[in-house]
Every structure is written in structure tokens, then in C-alpha cells.
CSV table of C-alpha atoms in Angstrom, one decimal:
chain,number,residue,atom,x,y,z
A,1,MET,CA,6.9,-159.9,48.1
A,2,ASN,CA,9.3,-162.6,47.4
A,3,ALA,CA,10.2,-164.8,44.3
A,4,ARG,CA,7.6,-167.4,45.4
A,5,ALA,CA,5.0,-164.9,45.3
A,6,ILE,CA,6.0,-163.6,41.9
A,7,LEU,CA,6.1,-167.2,40.6
A,8,PHE,CA,2.7,-167.9,41.8
A,9,ALA,CA,1.4,-164.6,40.4
A,10,VAL,CA,2.8,-165.2,37.0
A,11,ALA,CA,1.6,-168.8,36.8
A,12,SER,CA,-1.9,-167.9,38.1
A,13,ALA,CA,-2.0,-165.1,35.5
A,14,VAL,CA,-1.1,-167.5,32.8
A,15,THR,CA,-3.8,-169.8,33.8
A,16,THR,CA,-6.4,-167.0,33.9
A,17,VAL,CA,-5.4,-165.6,30.5
A,18,LEU,CA,-6.0,-169.0,29.0
A,19,LEU,CA,-9.3,-169.6,30.8
A,20,ALA,CA,-10.8,-166.2,30.5
A,21,GLY,CA,-9.7,-165.7,26.9
A,22,ALA,CA,-11.1,-169.1,25.8
A,23,ALA,CA,-14.3,-168.4,27.7
A,24,THR,CA,-14.8,-165.0,26.1
A,25,ILE,CA,-14.0,-166.4,22.6
A,26,GLU,CA,-16.6,-169.3,23.1
A,27,LEU,CA,-19.3,-167.0,24.4
A,28,LEU,CA,-18.7,-164.4,21.7
A,29,SER,CA,-18.5,-166.9,18.9
A,30,ALA,CA,-21.9,-168.3,19.9
A,31,VAL,CA,-23.4,-164.9,19.5
A,32,TYR,CA,-21.4,-163.3,16.6
A,33,GLY,CA,-20.0,-166.2,14.8
A,34,GLU,CA,-16.3,-166.9,14.0
A,35,SER,CA,-14.4,-163.7,13.2
A,36,PRO,CA,-10.9,-162.3,14.0
A,37,GLY,CA,-12.5,-159.6,16.1
A,38,VAL,CA,-13.8,-162.2,18.5
A,39,GLY,CA,-10.5,-163.7,18.9
A,40,MET,CA,-8.8,-160.4,19.5
A,41,LEU,CA,-11.4,-159.3,22.0
A,42,GLY,CA,-11.0,-162.7,23.8
A,43,LEU,CA,-7.2,-162.1,24.0
A,44,VAL,CA,-7.7,-158.7,25.4
A,45,VAL,CA,-10.2,-159.8,28.0
A,46,GLY,CA,-8.0,-162.7,29.0
A,47,LEU,CA,-5.0,-160.3,29.4
A,48,VAL,CA,-6.9,-157.7,31.5
A,49,VAL,CA,-8.4,-160.4,33.8
A,50,GLY,CA,-5.0,-162.4,33.9
A,51,VAL,CA,-3.0,-159.2,34.9
A,52,SER,CA,-5.6,-158.4,37.7
A,53,VAL,CA,-5.5,-162.0,39.0
A,54,GLY,CA,-1.7,-161.9,38.9
A,55,ALA,CA,-1.6,-158.7,40.8
A,56,GLY,CA,-3.9,-160.1,43.5
A,57,VAL,CA,-2.1,-163.3,43.9
A,58,ALA,CA,1.3,-161.4,44.2
A,59,VAL,CA,-0.1,-159.2,47.0
A,60,THR,CA,-1.8,-162.1,48.9
A,61,ALA,CA,0.4,-165.2,48.1
A,62,GLY,CA,2.1,-165.0,51.5
A,63,ARG,CA,-1.3,-165.6,53.2
A,64,PHE,CA,-2.2,-168.9,51.6
A,65,SER,CA,-1.7,-172.0,53.6
A,66,GLY,CA,-3.0,-175.6,53.7
A,67,ILE,CA,-5.8,-176.3,51.3
A,68,SER,CA,-5.9,-172.8,49.9
A,69,LEU,CA,-2.2,-173.1,49.1
A,70,ALA,CA,-2.7,-176.5,47.5
A,71,ALA,CA,-5.5,-175.0,45.3
A,72,LEU,CA,-3.2,-172.1,44.3
A,73,VAL,CA,-0.5,-174.5,43.3
A,74,ALA,CA,-3.0,-176.7,41.4
A,75,TYR,CA,-4.4,-173.5,39.5
A,76,ALA,CA,-1.0,-172.2,38.7
A,77,THR,CA,0.3,-175.5,37.6
A,78,PHE,CA,-2.6,-176.2,35.2
A,79,GLY,CA,-1.9,-173.1,33.1
A,80,VAL,CA,1.9,-173.6,33.0
A,81,ALA,CA,1.5,-177.4,32.1
A,82,PHE,CA,-1.1,-176.6,29.5
A,83,LEU,CA,1.1,-173.9,27.9
A,84,ALA,CA,4.2,-176.2,28.0
A,85,ILE,CA,2.4,-179.0,26.2
A,86,ALA,CA,1.0,-176.4,23.7
A,87,GLY,CA,4.6,-175.2,23.2
A,88,LEU,CA,5.7,-178.8,22.5
A,89,ARG,CA,3.1,-179.2,19.8
A,90,TYR,CA,3.9,-175.8,18.4
A,91,VAL,CA,7.6,-176.6,17.8
A,92,ASN,CA,6.7,-179.9,16.3
A,93,ALA,CA,8.4,-182.0,18.9
A,94,PRO,CA,8.4,-185.6,17.4
A,95,GLY,CA,5.3,-187.4,18.3
A,96,ALA,CA,3.8,-184.5,20.3
A,97,ASP,CA,0.9,-183.9,17.8
A,98,ALA,CA,0.0,-187.6,17.8
A,99,LEU,CA,0.3,-188.0,21.6
A,100,PHE,CA,-1.4,-184.8,22.7
A,101,THR,CA,-4.8,-184.7,21.1
A,102,PHE,CA,-6.9,-182.0,22.9
A,103,PRO,CA,-8.5,-184.4,25.3
A,104,VAL,CA,-5.1,-185.9,26.3
A,105,HIS,CA,-3.6,-182.4,26.5
A,106,LEU,CA,-6.4,-181.4,28.9
A,107,ALA,CA,-6.1,-184.5,30.9
A,108,VAL,CA,-2.3,-184.4,31.4
A,109,SER,CA,-2.5,-180.7,32.5
A,110,LEU,CA,-5.2,-181.7,35.0
A,111,LEU,CA,-3.4,-184.6,36.3
A,112,LEU,CA,-0.2,-182.6,36.7
A,113,ALA,CA,-2.1,-179.9,38.6
A,114,LEU,CA,-3.7,-182.4,40.8
A,115,ALA,CA,-0.4,-184.2,41.6
A,116,PHE,CA,1.4,-181.0,42.6
A,117,ALA,CA,-1.6,-179.9,44.8
A,118,VAL,CA,-1.5,-183.3,46.6
A,119,LEU,CA,2.3,-183.1,47.0
A,120,THR,CA,1.9,-179.5,48.3
A,121,ALA,CA,-0.9,-180.5,50.7
A,122,ARG,CA,1.4,-183.3,52.0
A,123,GLY,CA,4.4,-180.9,52.4
A,124,LEU,CA,6.5,-182.7,49.7
A,125,VAL,CA,7.1,-179.9,47.3
A,126,ARG,CA,10.3,-178.1,48.2
A,127,GLY,CA,9.9,-174.3,48.8
A,128,VAL,CA,6.2,-174.5,49.3
A,129,ARG,CA,5.2,-175.2,52.9
A,130,PRO,CA,1.7,-175.8,54.2
A,131,SER,CA,0.8,-174.2,57.4
A,132,VAL,CA,1.6,-176.0,60.7
């Protein structure tokens, strides 16, 4: 296991925590309504699934190549970009709240993920090499 595998594992875990937690909260809110317990359960589910995915990626990151590597880079980039933009909004960076409405926030995160995936597939991201 090298630094690249650990970086992919952490970034993939972040993405999974966000997605699994949000999905759990939405599903439980539809059944039980809005309550603090639903949010806490969503967070716990997200953390458990995220740690599991991160461990799996850490063990298998060296085996990814080509399109699967580009997909892993896209998945990992999405969560990190989404969290970074949320951080900008949280610290009240000037203009961030007005610029990054939720649809824009989501679109920018997806576009960054797509851009890094394309760059990885073409071999243009330093330190991440597609298979030969």
C-alpha cells in the first residue's frame, strides 16, 4: 500500500459517506418524517459504509487501470470537490453562498470529477498512470 492507494481510499470513503448518508436520510425521512434520529442514523450508516469502501479501495487500488482507474478518480474527486465547496460556503467565503446554490454546487462537483477522469484516462494527471 502506497500513498496513492491511501489517498484514493480516503477520497472514496468521503464520497461514500456523503452519498450513503444522504440516501439513508432521504429514505428514512420519507418513512419517519424529519427528526434528529434520522440524521444521526444516516450519519452512522454513511460512516460504516464509507469506512468499508475506503478499506476496500486501499487494498485494491493498485489493481485499477484504464477506465476503472478513471472511474475511481472521478468517484474520489466528486466527494472531495463537493466537500471543498461546502467548506467554502460554511466559512462564508465572500460570494460563495450566492454563487454555489445547490444545483451549481452539484454541477461543479460533477464537472470536476468528469474533468479529472478524462485527464486520467488520457494519462495527463501526474502520479496517476493508466495501464499500457
